[in-house]
C-alpha atoms as a PDB file:
ATOM      1  CA  MET A   1      55.514-148.756   2.391  1.00  0.00           C
ATOM      2  CA  ASN A   2      54.335-145.735   0.469  1.00  0.00           C
ATOM      3  CA  LEU A   3      56.413-143.551  -1.873  1.00  0.00           C
ATOM      4  CA  SER A   4      57.039-140.775   0.630  1.00  0.00           C
ATOM      5  CA  LYS A   5      58.562-143.208   3.141  1.00  0.00           C
ATOM      6  CA  LYS A   6      60.803-144.702   0.426  1.00  0.00           C
ATOM      7  CA  ILE A   7      62.041-141.190  -0.534  1.00  0.00           C
ATOM      8  CA  GLY A   8      62.666-140.372   3.141  1.00  0.00           C
ATOM      9  CA  ILE A   9      64.705-143.535   3.714  1.00  0.00           C
ATOM     10  CA  PHE A  10      66.732-142.870   0.521  1.00  0.00           C
ATOM     11  CA  CYS A  11      67.505-139.279   1.560  1.00  0.00           C
ATOM     12  CA  LEU A  12      68.507-140.439   5.052  1.00  0.00           C
ATOM     13  CA  THR A  13      70.840-143.049   3.550  1.00  0.00           C
ATOM     14  CA  VAL A  14      72.479-140.486   1.233  1.00  0.00           C
ATOM     15  CA  ILE A  15      72.976-138.046   4.113  1.00  0.00           C
ATOM     16  CA  THR A  16      74.511-140.753   6.316  1.00  0.00           C
ATOM     17  CA  VAL A  17      76.926-141.909   3.602  1.00  0.00           C
ATOM     18  CA  ALA A  18      77.923-138.299   2.870  1.00  0.00           C
ATOM     19  CA  TYR A  19      78.500-137.598   6.571  1.00  0.00           C
ATOM     20  CA  VAL A  20      80.700-140.669   7.012  1.00  0.00           C
ATOM     21  CA  TYR A  21      82.700-139.842   3.866  1.00  0.00           C
ATOM     22  CA  PHE A  22      83.346-136.185   4.693  1.00  0.00           C
ATOM     23  CA  SER A  23      84.034-136.911   8.375  1.00  0.00           C
ATOM     24  CA  PHE A  24      86.586-139.716   7.946  1.00  0.00           C
ATOM     25  CA  PHE A  25      87.830-140.178   4.396  1.00  0.00           C
ATOM     26  CA  TYR A  26      87.807-136.772   2.718  1.00  0.00           C
ATOM     27  CA  LYS A  27      89.474-134.780   5.523  1.00  0.00           C
ATOM     28  CA  GLU A  28      92.154-137.406   6.083  1.00  0.00           C
ATOM     29  CA  GLY A  29      92.967-137.525   2.389  1.00  0.00           C
ATOM     30  CA  PHE A  30      92.939-133.720   2.187  1.00  0.00           C
ATOM     31  CA  ASN A  31      95.419-133.366   5.018  1.00  0.00           C
ATOM     32  CA  ARG A  32      97.856-135.701   3.291  1.00  0.00           C
ATOM     33  CA  ILE A  33      97.937-133.670   0.073  1.00  0.00           C
ATOM     34  CA  PRO A  34      99.882-130.345  -0.086  1.00  0.00           C
ATOM     35  CA  LYS A  35      97.707-127.364  -1.017  1.00  0.00           C
ATOM     36  CA  ASN A  36     100.030-126.498  -3.909  1.00  0.00           C
ATOM     37  CA  ASN A  37     103.598-126.876  -5.178  1.00  0.00           C
ATOM     38  CA  THR A  38     104.759-123.938  -3.053  1.00  0.00           C
ATOM     39  CA  ASP A  39     104.333-126.013   0.108  1.00  0.00           C
ATOM     40  CA  ILE A  40     106.747-128.630  -1.230  1.00  0.00           C
ATOM     41  CA  THR A  41     109.342-126.022  -2.267  1.00  0.00           C
ATOM     42  CA  VAL A  42     109.267-124.249   1.089  1.00  0.00           C
ATOM     43  CA  THR A  43     109.781-127.536   2.905  1.00  0.00           C
ATOM     44  CA  LYS A  44     112.834-128.377   0.750  1.00  0.00           C
ATOM     45  CA  ASP A  45     114.313-124.901   1.201  1.00  0.00           C
ATOM     46  CA  ASN A  46     113.980-125.193   4.956  1.00  0.00           C
ATOM     47  CA  GLN A  47     115.804-128.527   4.885  1.00  0.00           C
ATOM     48  CA  ASP A  48     118.628-127.028   2.777  1.00  0.00           C
ATOM     49  CA  LYS A  49     118.965-124.058   5.137  1.00  0.00           C
ATOM     50  CA  ASN A  50     119.158-126.347   8.136  1.00  0.00           C
ATOM     51  CA  GLN A  51     121.884-128.420   6.443  1.00  0.00           C
ATOM     52  CA  ASP A  52     123.893-125.270   5.608  1.00  0.00           C
ATOM     53  CA  LYS A  53     123.552-124.028   9.168  1.00  0.00           C
ATOM     54  CA  ASN A  54     124.817-127.355  10.521  1.00  0.00           C
ATOM     55  CA  GLN A  55     127.823-127.212   8.177  1.00  0.00           C
ATOM     56  CA  ASP A  56     128.651-123.632   9.230  1.00  0.00           C
ATOM     57  CA  THR A  57     128.635-124.601  12.893  1.00  0.00           C
ATOM     58  CA  LYS A  58     131.224-127.341  12.359  1.00  0.00           C
ATOM     59  CA  THR A  59     134.611-126.261  13.696  1.00  0.00           C
ATOM     60  CA  LYS A  60     137.357-126.182  11.092  1.00  0.00           C
ATOM     61  CA  LYS A  61     140.359-128.299  11.973  1.00  0.00           C
ATOM     62  CA  HIS A  62     143.428-126.105  12.366  1.00  0.00           C
ATOM     63  CA  ASP A  63     146.954-127.313  11.705  1.00  0.00           C
ATOM     64  CA  ILE A  64     149.256-124.854  13.465  1.00  0.00           C
ATOM     65  CA  LYS A  65     152.945-125.049  12.606  1.00  0.00           C
ATOM     66  CA  SER A  66     155.761-123.006  14.086  1.00  0.00           C
ATOM     67  CA  ILE A  67     158.017-121.276  11.571  1.00  0.00           C
ATOM     68  CA  LYS A  68     161.150-119.174  12.089  1.00  0.00           C
ATOM     69  CA  ILE A  69     162.255-115.934  10.498  1.00  0.00           C
ATOM     70  CA  PHE A  70     165.515-114.077  11.134  1.00  0.00           C
ATOM     71  CA  VAL A  71     165.827-110.431  12.146  1.00  0.00           C
ATOM     72  CA  THR A  72     168.669-108.427  13.691  1.00  0.00           C
ATOM     73  CA  ASP A  73     169.176-107.324  17.286  1.00  0.00           C
ATOM     74  CA  SER A  74     170.591-104.003  18.488  1.00  0.00           C
ATOM     75  CA  LYS A  75     174.159-105.284  17.952  1.00  0.00           C
ATOM     76  CA  GLY A  76     173.498-106.374  14.375  1.00  0.00           C
ATOM     77  CA  ASN A  77     173.431-110.079  15.176  1.00  0.00           C
ATOM     78  CA  LEU A  78     170.849-112.329  13.564  1.00  0.00           C
ATOM     79  CA  ARG A  79     168.075-113.520  15.851  1.00  0.00           C
ATOM     80  CA  ALA A  80     165.367-116.093  15.155  1.00  0.00           C
ATOM     81  CA  VAL A  81     161.783-115.161  16.024  1.00  0.00           C
ATOM     82  CA  SER A  82     158.760-117.436  15.763  1.00  0.00           C
ATOM     83  CA  ARG A  83     155.554-117.131  13.830  1.00  0.00           C
ATOM     84  CA  LYS A  84     152.489-119.414  13.803  1.00  0.00           C
ATOM     85  CA  CYS A  85     151.365-120.729  10.419  1.00  0.00           C
ATOM     86  CA  ASP A  86     147.930-122.295  10.094  1.00  0.00           C
ATOM     87  CA  ALA A  87     148.483-124.909   7.401  1.00  0.00           C
ATOM     88  CA  ALA A  88     144.714-125.299   7.037  1.00  0.00           C
ATOM     89  CA  ILE A  89     144.523-121.679   5.817  1.00  0.00           C
ATOM     90  CA  GLU A  90     147.903-120.892   4.258  1.00  0.00           C
ATOM     91  CA  ALA A  91     148.684-122.480   0.894  1.00  0.00           C
ATOM     92  CA  SER A  92     152.310-122.906   1.998  1.00  0.00           C
ATOM     93  CA  CYS A  93     154.040-122.285   5.327  1.00  0.00           C
ATOM     94  CA  PHE A  94     157.286-121.613   3.442  1.00  0.00           C
ATOM     95  CA  LYS A  95     155.617-118.798   1.506  1.00  0.00           C
ATOM     96  CA  PHE A  96     154.124-117.560   4.763  1.00  0.00           C
ATOM     97  CA  ALA A  97     157.605-117.471   6.322  1.00  0.00           C
ATOM     98  CA  ILE A  98     159.062-115.397   3.463  1.00  0.00           C
ATOM     99  CA  LYS A  99     156.123-112.987   3.579  1.00  0.00           C
ATOM    100  CA  GLU A 100     156.597-112.569   7.326  1.00  0.00           C
ATOM    101  CA  LEU A 101     160.329-111.990   6.806  1.00  0.00           C
ATOM    102  CA  ILE A 102     159.689-109.196   4.301  1.00  0.00           C
ATOM    103  CA  ILE A 103     157.297-107.318   6.636  1.00  0.00           C
ATOM    104  CA  ALA A 104     159.171-108.047   9.901  1.00  0.00           C
ATOM    105  CA  PRO A 105     159.631-106.981  12.620  1.00  0.00           C
ATOM    106  CA  THR A 106     156.341-106.502  14.479  1.00  0.00           C
ATOM    107  CA  GLU A 107     155.782-103.466  16.699  1.00  0.00           C
ATOM    108  CA  TRP A 108     156.402-105.614  19.769  1.00  0.00           C
ATOM    109  CA  GLU A 109     159.704-106.830  18.300  1.00  0.00           C
ATOM    110  CA  LYS A 110     160.736-103.264  17.433  1.00  0.00           C
ATOM    111  CA  ASN A 111     160.155-102.288  21.049  1.00  0.00           C
ATOM    112  CA  LYS A 112     162.519-105.109  22.021  1.00  0.00           C
ATOM    113  CA  GLY A 113     165.261-103.625  19.836  1.00  0.00           C
ATOM    114  CA  LEU A 114     164.833-105.961  16.853  1.00  0.00           C
ATOM    115  CA  SER A 115     165.012-104.702  13.276  1.00  0.00           C
ATOM    116  CA  SER A 116     165.542-105.851   9.684  1.00  0.00           C
ATOM    117  CA  GLU A 117     167.978-104.895   6.945  1.00  0.00           C
ATOM    118  CA  ILE A 118     165.464-105.801   4.239  1.00  0.00           C
ATOM    119  CA  PRO A 119     164.186-102.584   2.604  1.00  0.00           C
ATOM    120  CA  GLN A 120     160.531-101.868   3.445  1.00  0.00           C
ATOM    121  CA  ASN A 121     159.410-101.549  -0.182  1.00  0.00           C
ATOM    122  CA  THR A 122     160.725-104.980  -1.183  1.00  0.00           C
ATOM    123  CA  LYS A 123     158.073-106.949  -3.067  1.00  0.00           C
ATOM    124  CA  ILE A 124     157.685-110.690  -3.487  1.00  0.00           C
ATOM    125  CA  LEU A 125     157.204-111.140  -7.220  1.00  0.00           C
ATOM    126  CA  SER A 126     156.698-114.888  -6.942  1.00  0.00           C
ATOM    127  CA  ILE A 127     157.533-117.974  -4.916  1.00  0.00           C
ATOM    128  CA  ARG A 128     157.440-121.174  -6.935  1.00  0.00           C
ATOM    129  CA  GLU A 129     157.611-124.438  -5.031  1.00  0.00           C
ATOM    130  CA  ASN A 130     158.423-127.512  -7.094  1.00  0.00           C
ATOM    131  CA  THR A 131     158.871-131.057  -5.863  1.00  0.00           C
ATOM    132  CA  ASP A 132     162.670-130.739  -5.951  1.00  0.00           C
ATOM    133  CA  CYS A 133     163.413-127.011  -5.423  1.00  0.00           C
ATOM    134  CA  ILE A 134     162.000-123.572  -4.623  1.00  0.00           C
ATOM    135  CA  PHE A 135     162.431-120.267  -6.494  1.00  0.00           C
ATOM    136  CA  ILE A 136     162.064-116.918  -4.707  1.00  0.00           C
ATOM    137  CA  ASP A 137     161.761-113.891  -6.989  1.00  0.00           C
ATOM    138  CA  LEU A 138     162.077-110.496  -5.273  1.00  0.00           C
ATOM    139  CA  SER A 139     161.929-106.961  -6.611  1.00  0.00           C
ATOM    140  CA  SER A 140     165.180-105.056  -7.176  1.00  0.00           C
ATOM    141  CA  THR A 141     164.445-102.992  -4.054  1.00  0.00           C
ATOM    142  CA  PHE A 142     165.820-105.926  -2.059  1.00  0.00           C
ATOM    143  CA  GLU A 143     169.384-105.150  -3.211  1.00  0.00           C
ATOM    144  CA  SER A 144     169.227-101.346  -3.076  1.00  0.00           C
ATOM    145  CA  GLY A 145     170.648 -99.055  -0.385  1.00  0.00           C
ATOM    146  CA  GLY A 146     172.454 -99.624   2.880  1.00  0.00           C
ATOM    147  CA  GLY A 147     175.910-100.553   1.619  1.00  0.00           C
ATOM    148  CA  ALA A 148     177.767-103.842   1.565  1.00  0.00           C
ATOM    149  CA  GLU A 149     177.274-104.741   5.243  1.00  0.00           C
ATOM    150  CA  SER A 150     173.517-104.157   5.111  1.00  0.00           C
ATOM    151  CA  THR A 151     173.236-106.182   1.891  1.00  0.00           C
ATOM    152  CA  TYR A 152     175.250-109.011   3.406  1.00  0.00           C
ATOM    153  CA  ILE A 153     172.973-109.117   6.484  1.00  0.00           C
ATOM    154  CA  ARG A 154     169.701-109.026   4.522  1.00  0.00           C
ATOM    155  CA  VAL A 155     170.835-111.867   2.252  1.00  0.00           C
ATOM    156  CA  ASN A 156     171.772-113.828   5.365  1.00  0.00           C
ATOM    157  CA  GLN A 157     168.314-113.144   6.814  1.00  0.00           C
ATOM    158  CA  LEU A 158     166.767-114.631   3.703  1.00  0.00           C
ATOM    159  CA  ILE A 159     169.162-117.602   3.637  1.00  0.00           C
ATOM    160  CA  LYS A 160     168.620-118.550   7.274  1.00  0.00           C
ATOM    161  CA  THR A 161     164.842-118.098   7.038  1.00  0.00           C
ATOM    162  CA  SER A 162     164.728-120.283   3.935  1.00  0.00           C
ATOM    163  CA  LEU A 163     166.869-123.052   5.430  1.00  0.00           C
ATOM    164  CA  ALA A 164     164.832-123.029   8.656  1.00  0.00           C
ATOM    165  CA  ASN A 165     161.579-123.682   6.822  1.00  0.00           C
ATOM    166  CA  THR A 166     162.424-126.174   4.069  1.00  0.00           C
ATOM    167  CA  LYS A 167     164.882-128.919   3.228  1.00  0.00           C
ATOM    168  CA  LEU A 168     164.584-128.272  -0.503  1.00  0.00           C
ATOM    169  CA  PRO A 169     167.214-126.276  -2.431  1.00  0.00           C
ATOM    170  CA  VAL A 170     166.193-122.598  -2.655  1.00  0.00           C
ATOM    171  CA  TYR A 171     167.224-120.229  -5.455  1.00  0.00           C
ATOM    172  CA  LEU A 172     167.049-116.438  -5.241  1.00  0.00           C
ATOM    173  CA  TYR A 173     165.980-114.357  -8.236  1.00  0.00           C
ATOM    174  CA  ILE A 174     165.831-110.571  -8.568  1.00  0.00           C
ATOM    175  CA  ASP A 175     163.333-109.200 -11.090  1.00  0.00           C
ATOM    176  CA  GLY A 176     163.167-112.583 -12.803  1.00  0.00           C
ATOM    177  CA  LYS A 177     166.949-113.156 -13.053  1.00  0.00           C
ATOM    178  CA  GLN A 178     169.015-115.477 -10.882  1.00  0.00           C
ATOM    179  CA  ALA A 179     170.891-113.385  -8.341  1.00  0.00           C
ATOM    180  CA  ASP A 180     174.498-114.528  -8.662  1.00  0.00           C
ATOM    181  CA  VAL A 181     175.719-111.002  -7.870  1.00  0.00           C
ATOM    182  CA  ILE A 182     173.742-108.647  -5.676  1.00  0.00           C
ATOM    183  CA  GLY A 183     173.935-104.995  -4.623  1.00  0.00           C
ATOM    184  CA  GLY A 184     176.043-102.065  -5.782  1.00  0.00           C
ATOM    185  CA  GLU A 185     179.044-103.591  -4.044  1.00  0.00           C
ATOM    186  CA  GLY A 186     178.756-106.714  -6.225  1.00  0.00           C
ATOM    187  CA  ILE A 187     178.387-109.327  -3.475  1.00  0.00           C
ATOM    188  CA  MET A 188     178.662-112.816  -4.947  1.00  0.00           C
ATOM    189  CA  ILE A 189     176.021-115.390  -4.025  1.00  0.00           C
ATOM    190  CA  LYS A 190     176.476-119.119  -4.533  1.00  0.00           C
ATOM    191  CA  GLN A 191     173.229-120.840  -5.456  1.00  0.00           C
ATOM    192  CA  PRO A 192     171.260-122.687  -4.201  1.00  0.00           C
ATOM    193  CA  LEU A 193     171.156-120.725  -0.955  1.00  0.00           C
ATOM    194  CA  SER A 194     173.161-122.266   1.861  1.00  0.00           C
ATOM    195  CA  GLU A 195     175.193-121.283   4.907  1.00  0.00           C
ATOM    196  CA  ARG A 196     178.210-120.948   2.567  1.00  0.00           C
ATOM    197  CA  SER A 197     176.496-118.929  -0.159  1.00  0.00           C
ATOM    198  CA  LEU A 198     178.308-115.731   0.865  1.00  0.00           C
ATOM    199  CA  ASP A 199     181.735-117.302   1.453  1.00  0.00           C
ATOM    200  CA  ASP A 200     184.527-115.936  -0.732  1.00  0.00           C
END
């Protein structure tokens, strides 16, 4: 075998080995390796987005409770009306009841002849719920205007609404002070609030 044949066989062997390597090993290994770090980051971001989307599509569990507030009818009698409190959204259904009492009645209830003796500009300064009692602090607007009868009715609205929505003792404060006397007529209130709070 002369030198030229040896060189030809060597070149053929090198070409064959290179062909096999690039055809089977190099491409397979290349496909397993990400081109750069960006490919890895994009893949992780897509996974996070998919997880967030799945969480958003989960339906929140609602806990609907019926609460009562008291308004007045056309004859001045107290009437209970219902509201729906979602305990999964509201921090406290008692607080929700007092808020609804202050803004009541709804337009539909007004059309049915229902009203409220609580002055429209009354503000809830705070409602503090402890393990053994509750404190409601209202602005002084609550006790202004309307005379003795109106004051008596609005306090009764608050009393009955409170008692309907908690079994804990409830205390009424006006501008940060316990309301033992309320209104220009000096109506006495026995605390905590009860059905006998306005009895002489």
